[in-house]
Coordinates of C-alpha atoms and ligand atoms in Angstrom, one line a residue:
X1 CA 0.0 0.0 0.0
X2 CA 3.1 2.2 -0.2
X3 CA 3.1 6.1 0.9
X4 CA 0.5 7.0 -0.5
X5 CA -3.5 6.3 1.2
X6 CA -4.9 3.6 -0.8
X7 CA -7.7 4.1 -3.1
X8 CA -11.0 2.7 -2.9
X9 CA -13.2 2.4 -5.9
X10 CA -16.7 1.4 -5.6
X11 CA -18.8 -0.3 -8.4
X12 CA -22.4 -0.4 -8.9
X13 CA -24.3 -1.9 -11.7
X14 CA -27.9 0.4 -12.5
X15 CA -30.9 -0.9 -14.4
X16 CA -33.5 1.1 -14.0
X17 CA -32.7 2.8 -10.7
X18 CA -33.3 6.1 -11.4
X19 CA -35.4 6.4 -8.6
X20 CA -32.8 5.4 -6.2
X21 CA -29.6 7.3 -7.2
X22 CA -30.3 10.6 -5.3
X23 CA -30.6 8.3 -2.3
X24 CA -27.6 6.5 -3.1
X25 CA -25.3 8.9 -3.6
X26 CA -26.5 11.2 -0.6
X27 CA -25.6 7.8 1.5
X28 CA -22.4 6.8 0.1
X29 CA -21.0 9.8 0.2
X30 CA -22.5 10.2 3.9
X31 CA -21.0 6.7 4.5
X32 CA -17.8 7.7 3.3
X33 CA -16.3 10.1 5.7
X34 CA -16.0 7.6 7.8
X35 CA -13.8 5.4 5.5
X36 CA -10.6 7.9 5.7
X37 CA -9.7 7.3 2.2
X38 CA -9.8 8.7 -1.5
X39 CA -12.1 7.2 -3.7
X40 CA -13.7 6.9 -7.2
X41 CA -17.7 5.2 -7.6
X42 CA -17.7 3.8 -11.2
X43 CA -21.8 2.9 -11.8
X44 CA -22.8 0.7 -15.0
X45 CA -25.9 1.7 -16.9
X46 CA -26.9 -1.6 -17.6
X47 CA -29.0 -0.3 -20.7
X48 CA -31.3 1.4 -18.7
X49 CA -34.4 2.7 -20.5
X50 CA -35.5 5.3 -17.6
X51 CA -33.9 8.5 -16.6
X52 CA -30.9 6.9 -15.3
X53 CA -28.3 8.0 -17.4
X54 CA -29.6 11.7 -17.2
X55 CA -29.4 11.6 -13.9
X56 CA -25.7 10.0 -13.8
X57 CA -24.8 12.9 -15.7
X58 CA -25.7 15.2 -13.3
X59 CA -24.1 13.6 -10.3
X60 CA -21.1 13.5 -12.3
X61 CA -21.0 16.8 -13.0
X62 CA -21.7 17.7 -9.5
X63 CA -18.7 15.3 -8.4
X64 CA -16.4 13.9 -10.8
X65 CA -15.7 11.0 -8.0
X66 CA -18.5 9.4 -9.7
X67 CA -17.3 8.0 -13.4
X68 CA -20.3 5.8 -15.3
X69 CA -20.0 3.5 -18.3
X70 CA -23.1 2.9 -20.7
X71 CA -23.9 -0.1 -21.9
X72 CA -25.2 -0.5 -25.3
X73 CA -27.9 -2.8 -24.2
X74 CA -29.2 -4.7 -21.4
X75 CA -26.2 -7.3 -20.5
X76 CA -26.9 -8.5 -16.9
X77 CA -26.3 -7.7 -13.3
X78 CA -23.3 -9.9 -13.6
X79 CA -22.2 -8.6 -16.5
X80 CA -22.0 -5.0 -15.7
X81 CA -20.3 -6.0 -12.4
X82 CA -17.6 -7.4 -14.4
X83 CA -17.4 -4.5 -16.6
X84 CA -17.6 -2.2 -13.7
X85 CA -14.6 -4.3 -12.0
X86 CA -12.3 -3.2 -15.4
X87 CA -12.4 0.1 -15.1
X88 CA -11.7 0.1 -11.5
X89 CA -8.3 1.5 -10.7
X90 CA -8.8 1.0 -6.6
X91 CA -6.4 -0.8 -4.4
X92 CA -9.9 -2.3 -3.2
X93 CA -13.2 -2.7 -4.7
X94 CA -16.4 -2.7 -3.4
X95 CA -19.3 -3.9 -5.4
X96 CA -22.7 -2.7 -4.1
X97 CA -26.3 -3.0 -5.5
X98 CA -28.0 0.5 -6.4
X99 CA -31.1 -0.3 -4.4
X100 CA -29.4 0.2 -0.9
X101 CA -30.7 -3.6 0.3
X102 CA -26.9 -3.9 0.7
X103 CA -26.1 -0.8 3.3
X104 CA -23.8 1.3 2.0
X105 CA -22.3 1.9 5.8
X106 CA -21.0 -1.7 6.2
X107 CA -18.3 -0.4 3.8
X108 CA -16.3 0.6 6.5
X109 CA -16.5 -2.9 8.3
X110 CA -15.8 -4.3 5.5
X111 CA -12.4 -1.8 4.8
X112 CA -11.6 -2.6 8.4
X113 CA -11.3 -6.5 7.7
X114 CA -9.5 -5.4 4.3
X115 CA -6.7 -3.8 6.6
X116 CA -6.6 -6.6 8.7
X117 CA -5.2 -8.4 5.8
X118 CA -8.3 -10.4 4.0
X119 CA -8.2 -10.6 0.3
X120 CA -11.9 -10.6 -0.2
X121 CA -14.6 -9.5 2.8
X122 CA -18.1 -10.7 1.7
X123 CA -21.5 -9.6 3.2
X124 CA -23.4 -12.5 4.7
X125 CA -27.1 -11.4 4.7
X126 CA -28.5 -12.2 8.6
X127 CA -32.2 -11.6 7.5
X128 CA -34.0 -10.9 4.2
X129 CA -36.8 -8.6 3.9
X130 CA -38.5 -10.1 1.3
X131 CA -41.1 -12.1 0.6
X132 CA -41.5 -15.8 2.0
X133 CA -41.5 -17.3 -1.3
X134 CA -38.2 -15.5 -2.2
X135 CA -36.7 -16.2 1.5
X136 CA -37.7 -20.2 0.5
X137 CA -36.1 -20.3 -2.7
X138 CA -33.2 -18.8 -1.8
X139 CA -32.2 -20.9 1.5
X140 CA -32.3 -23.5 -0.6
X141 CA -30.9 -22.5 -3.8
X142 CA -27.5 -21.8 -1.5
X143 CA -27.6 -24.9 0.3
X144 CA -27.7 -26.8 -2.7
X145 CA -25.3 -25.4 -4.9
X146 CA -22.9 -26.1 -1.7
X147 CA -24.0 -29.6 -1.9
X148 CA -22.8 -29.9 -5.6
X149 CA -20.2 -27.3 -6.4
X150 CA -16.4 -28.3 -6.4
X151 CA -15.2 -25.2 -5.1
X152 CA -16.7 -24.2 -1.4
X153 CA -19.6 -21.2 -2.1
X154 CA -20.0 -19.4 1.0
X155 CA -24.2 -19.7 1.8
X156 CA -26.4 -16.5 1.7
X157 CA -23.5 -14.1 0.8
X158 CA -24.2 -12.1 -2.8
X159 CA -22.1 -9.7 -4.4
X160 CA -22.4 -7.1 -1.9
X161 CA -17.8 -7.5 -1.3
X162 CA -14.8 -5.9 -1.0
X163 CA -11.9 -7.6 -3.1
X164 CA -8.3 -6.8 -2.9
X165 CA -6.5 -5.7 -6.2
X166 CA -5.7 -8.9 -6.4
X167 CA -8.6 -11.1 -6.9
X168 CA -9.6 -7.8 -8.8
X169 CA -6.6 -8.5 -11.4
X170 CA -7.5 -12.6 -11.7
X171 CA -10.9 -11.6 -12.3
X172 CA -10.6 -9.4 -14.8
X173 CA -8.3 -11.9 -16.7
X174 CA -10.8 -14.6 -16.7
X175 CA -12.0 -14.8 -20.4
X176 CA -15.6 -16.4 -19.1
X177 CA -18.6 -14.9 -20.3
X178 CA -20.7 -16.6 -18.3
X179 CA -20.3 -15.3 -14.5
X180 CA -21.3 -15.8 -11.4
X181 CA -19.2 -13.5 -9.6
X182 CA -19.7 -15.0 -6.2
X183 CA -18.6 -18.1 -7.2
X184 CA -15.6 -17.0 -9.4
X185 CA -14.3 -14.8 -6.2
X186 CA -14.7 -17.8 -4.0
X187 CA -12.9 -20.2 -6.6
X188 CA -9.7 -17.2 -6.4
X189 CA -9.0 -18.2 -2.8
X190 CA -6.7 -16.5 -0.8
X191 CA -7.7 -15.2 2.7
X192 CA -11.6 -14.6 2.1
X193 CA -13.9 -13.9 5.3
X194 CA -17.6 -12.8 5.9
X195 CA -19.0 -9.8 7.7
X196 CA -22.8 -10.3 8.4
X197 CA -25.1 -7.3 7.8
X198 CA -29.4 -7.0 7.6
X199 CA -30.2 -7.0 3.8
X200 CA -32.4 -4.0 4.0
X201 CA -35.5 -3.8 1.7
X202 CA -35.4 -1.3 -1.7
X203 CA -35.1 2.0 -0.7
X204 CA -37.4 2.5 -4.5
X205 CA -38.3 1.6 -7.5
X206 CA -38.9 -1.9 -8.5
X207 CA -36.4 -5.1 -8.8
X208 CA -35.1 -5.2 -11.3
X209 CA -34.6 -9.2 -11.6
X210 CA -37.3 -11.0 -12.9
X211 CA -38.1 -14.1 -11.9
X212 CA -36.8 -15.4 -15.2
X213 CA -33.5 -14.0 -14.5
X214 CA -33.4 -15.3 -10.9
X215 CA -33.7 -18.7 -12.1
X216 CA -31.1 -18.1 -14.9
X217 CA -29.0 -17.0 -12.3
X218 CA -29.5 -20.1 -9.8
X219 CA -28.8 -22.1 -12.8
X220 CA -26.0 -20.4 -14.3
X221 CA -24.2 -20.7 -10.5
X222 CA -24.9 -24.5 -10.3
X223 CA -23.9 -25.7 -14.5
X224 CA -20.6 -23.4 -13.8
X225 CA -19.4 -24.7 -10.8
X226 CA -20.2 -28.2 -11.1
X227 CA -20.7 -31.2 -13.3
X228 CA -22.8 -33.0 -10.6
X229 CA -26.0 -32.7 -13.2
X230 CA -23.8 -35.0 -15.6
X231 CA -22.9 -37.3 -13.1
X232 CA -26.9 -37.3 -11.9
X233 CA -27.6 -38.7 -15.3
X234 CA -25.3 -41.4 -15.2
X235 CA -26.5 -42.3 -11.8
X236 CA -30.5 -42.0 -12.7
X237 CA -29.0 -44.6 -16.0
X238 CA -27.9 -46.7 -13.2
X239 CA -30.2 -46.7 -10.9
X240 CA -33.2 -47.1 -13.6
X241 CA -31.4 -50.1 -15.5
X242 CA -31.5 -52.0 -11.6
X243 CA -35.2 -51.4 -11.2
X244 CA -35.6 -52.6 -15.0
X245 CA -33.2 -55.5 -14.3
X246 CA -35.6 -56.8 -11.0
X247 CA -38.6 -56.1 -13.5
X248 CA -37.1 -58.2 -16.2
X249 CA -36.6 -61.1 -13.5
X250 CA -39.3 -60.6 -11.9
X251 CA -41.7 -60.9 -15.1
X252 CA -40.0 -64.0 -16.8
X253 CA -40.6 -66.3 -13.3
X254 CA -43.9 -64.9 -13.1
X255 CA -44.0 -66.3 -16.8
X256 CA -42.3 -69.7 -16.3
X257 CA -43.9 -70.5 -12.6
X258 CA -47.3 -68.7 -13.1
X259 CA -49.2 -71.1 -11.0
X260 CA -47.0 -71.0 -8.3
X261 CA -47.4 -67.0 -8.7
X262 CA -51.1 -67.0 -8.2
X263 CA -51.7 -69.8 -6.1
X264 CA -49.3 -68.2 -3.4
X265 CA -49.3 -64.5 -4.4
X266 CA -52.9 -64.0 -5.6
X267 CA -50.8 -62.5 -9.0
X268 CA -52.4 -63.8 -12.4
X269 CA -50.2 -62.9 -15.9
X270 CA -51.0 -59.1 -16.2
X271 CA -51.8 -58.1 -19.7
X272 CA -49.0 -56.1 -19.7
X273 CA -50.3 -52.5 -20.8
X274 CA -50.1 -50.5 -18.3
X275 CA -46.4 -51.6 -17.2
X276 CA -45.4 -51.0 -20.8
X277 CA -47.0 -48.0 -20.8
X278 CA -45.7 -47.1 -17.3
X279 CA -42.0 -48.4 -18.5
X280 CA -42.0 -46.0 -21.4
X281 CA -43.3 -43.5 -20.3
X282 CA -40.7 -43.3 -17.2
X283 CA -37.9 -43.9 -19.6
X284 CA -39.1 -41.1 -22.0
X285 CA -38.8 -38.6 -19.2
X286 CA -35.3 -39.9 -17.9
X287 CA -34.2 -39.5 -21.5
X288 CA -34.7 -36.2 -21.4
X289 CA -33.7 -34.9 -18.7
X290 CA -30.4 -35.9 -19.7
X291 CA -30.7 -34.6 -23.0
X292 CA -31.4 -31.4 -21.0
X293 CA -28.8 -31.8 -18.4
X294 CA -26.0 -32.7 -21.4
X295 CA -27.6 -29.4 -23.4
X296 CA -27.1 -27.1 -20.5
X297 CA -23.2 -28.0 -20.8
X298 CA -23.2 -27.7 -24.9
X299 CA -24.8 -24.3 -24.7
X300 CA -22.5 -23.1 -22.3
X301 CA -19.5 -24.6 -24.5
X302 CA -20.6 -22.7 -27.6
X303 CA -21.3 -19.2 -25.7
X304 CA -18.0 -19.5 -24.8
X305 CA -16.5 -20.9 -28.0
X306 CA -18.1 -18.0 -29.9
X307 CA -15.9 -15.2 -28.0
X308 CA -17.8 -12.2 -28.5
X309 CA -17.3 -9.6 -26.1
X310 CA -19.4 -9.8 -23.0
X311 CA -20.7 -6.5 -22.5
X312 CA -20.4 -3.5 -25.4
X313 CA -20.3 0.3 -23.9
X314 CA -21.9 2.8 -25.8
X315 CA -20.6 5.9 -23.6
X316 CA -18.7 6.9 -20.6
X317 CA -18.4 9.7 -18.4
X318 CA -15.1 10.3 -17.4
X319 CA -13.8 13.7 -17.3
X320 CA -10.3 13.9 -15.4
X321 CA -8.3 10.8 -17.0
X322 CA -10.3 9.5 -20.2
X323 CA -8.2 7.9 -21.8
X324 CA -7.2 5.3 -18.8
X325 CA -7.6 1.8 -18.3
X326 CA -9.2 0.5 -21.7
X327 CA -6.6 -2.1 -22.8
X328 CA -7.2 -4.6 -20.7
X329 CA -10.7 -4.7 -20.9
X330 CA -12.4 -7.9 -22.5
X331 CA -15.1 -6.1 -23.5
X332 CA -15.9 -3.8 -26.4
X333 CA -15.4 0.1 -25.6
Ligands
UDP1 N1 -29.3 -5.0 -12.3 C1 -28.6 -4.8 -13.5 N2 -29.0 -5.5 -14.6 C2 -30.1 -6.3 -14.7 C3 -30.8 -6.4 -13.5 C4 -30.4 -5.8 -12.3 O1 -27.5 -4.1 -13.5 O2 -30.4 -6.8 -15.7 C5 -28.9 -4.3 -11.1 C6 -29.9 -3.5 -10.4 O3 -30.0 -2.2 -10.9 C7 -29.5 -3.5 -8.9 C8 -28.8 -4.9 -8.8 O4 -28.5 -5.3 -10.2 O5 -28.5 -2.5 -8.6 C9 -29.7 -5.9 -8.1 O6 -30.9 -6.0 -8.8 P1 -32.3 -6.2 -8.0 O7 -32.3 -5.2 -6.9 O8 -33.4 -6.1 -9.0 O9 -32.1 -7.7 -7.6 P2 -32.5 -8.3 -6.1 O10 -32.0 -7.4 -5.1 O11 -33.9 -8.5 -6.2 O12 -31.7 -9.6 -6.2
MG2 MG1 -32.2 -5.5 -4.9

């Protein structure tokens, strides 16, 4: 960390917020006096249709701490957190949510673990105020993937982190389009640690993850850190051809000893429909879920095969040093 005080920069991706960024920036600049350290908030339009980018402007004008990168398009939360983690320049980054559900005052726990010498602080949520449904899916969500992912994923922690230039630097080398940040900063390793905090409800405006894109996001996390699913196919192969093995046994001595059969078991020769029809039926469905299971993998092998950039900005605001940090992005600027 040298002479010099440390920077700090602090990324947030935006879709839709512009309801919350008055709020946001009153508390995270409020928040920040207490952190004792310069520092730069780099927000991600993640092709916001409201009046979000308007209003960047403005807070950028006001206070050129506060730099913002446009994407072209909608890319994803993920996404714009990796795109916001390239033009970072901090000796830490924090990545925050625009909503506020991740309090913008833990920062300075979270700087205080940082100086204690962890490589990445993550916020572990105590309580969600959300709905039960939600709450449900969640718990479990995070205590599966655990269950099946090959790298330890800390449970109920999101985003909401500081990272050390460090794990910032591997990061931003890793040519994956498909992330789920909280799993590729748990797969890094070095000295990682948790600091639990109340995940507050939206301070306005609406989520801005649908449904759809929760579940994309539970599945992305599970396909990308494990291959469990494949080996679940091979076992429900396994398991099926025993059951089918017993049947096959099971029907030929019915066939060969049949009196025996229903003069001790009550069991006369069945016509045989509805066990075919059963037995087909069942098979049909295994089949496909593996198909589906082995299709999840392909598709992920040709997004990745197809290297195109993973976000594309369309404008930036930047005034005092435009022209830094581009090269190494893996996006398109
Ligand atoms: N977000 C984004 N792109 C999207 C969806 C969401 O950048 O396509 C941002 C959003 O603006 C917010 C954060 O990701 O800052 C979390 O989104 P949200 O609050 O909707 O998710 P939740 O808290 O319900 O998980
Ligand atoms: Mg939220």
């Amino acid at each position: 960390m040298g002479e010099e005080k440390p920077l700090l920069s602090v990324v947030i991706p935006c879709y839709n917020e512009e309801a919350t960024l008055d709020v946001l920036y009153q508390r995270l600049t409020e928040a920040a006096q207490s952190w004792g350290l310069p520092y730069e908030v780099i927000v991600v339009d993640d092709g916001s249709v409201d009046g979000t980018w308007a209003k960047l402007i403005r807070i950028h004008e006001r206070d050129s701490r506060w730099r913002a990168i446009r994407f072209s398009r909608n890319f994803g939360h993920q996404t714009a957190i990796s795109a916001g983690m390239v033009e970072a320049k901090g000796d830490a980054v924090v990545i925050l949510d625009a909503d506020l559900q991740d309090p913008p005052e833990v920062i300075s726990e979270f700087l205080a673990r940082w100086r204690e010498g962890y490589h990445v602080v993550y916020g572990v949520r105590r309580r969600r105020k959300e709905g039960l449904l939600k709450r449900v899916a969640y718990y479990v969500f995070y205590r599966f993937l655990r269950a099946v992912a090959a790298t330890p994923i800390p449970v109920d922690t999101g985003d909401f982190c500081l990272m050390d230039r460090k794990v910032v630097d591997i990061l931003n080398r890793m040519p994956e389009r498909n992330r789920f940040v909280r799993g590729l900063r748990a797969w890094t390793g070095f000295s990682q640690i948790g600091v639990e905090y109340e995940r507050q409800a939206r301070a306005a405006g609406q989520p801005q993850y649908t449904f759809r894109k929760l579940v994309q996001l539970a599945i992305d996390g599970i396909f990308s850190f494990s291959i469990w699913p494949l080996r679940l196919a091979t076992r429900l192969g396994l398991l099926v051809s025993t059951v089918a093995f017993f049947g096959v046994v099971f029907t030929l001595l019915q066939r060969i000893y049949a009196d025996w059969f229903d003069k001790y078991l009550g069991l006369r020769p069945v016509p045989g429909f509805a066990t075919t029809v059963i037995a087909i039926l069942f098979l049909g469905g295994v089949q496909l879920i593996c198909l589906g299971i082995i299709g999840e993998y392909i598709g992920r092998i040709y997004e990745e095969v197809k290297g195109r950039p993973p976000w594309i900005i369309a404008e930036r605001l930047d005034r005092p040093s435009a022209k830094a940090n581009t090269s190494a992005s893996p996006g398109l600027i």
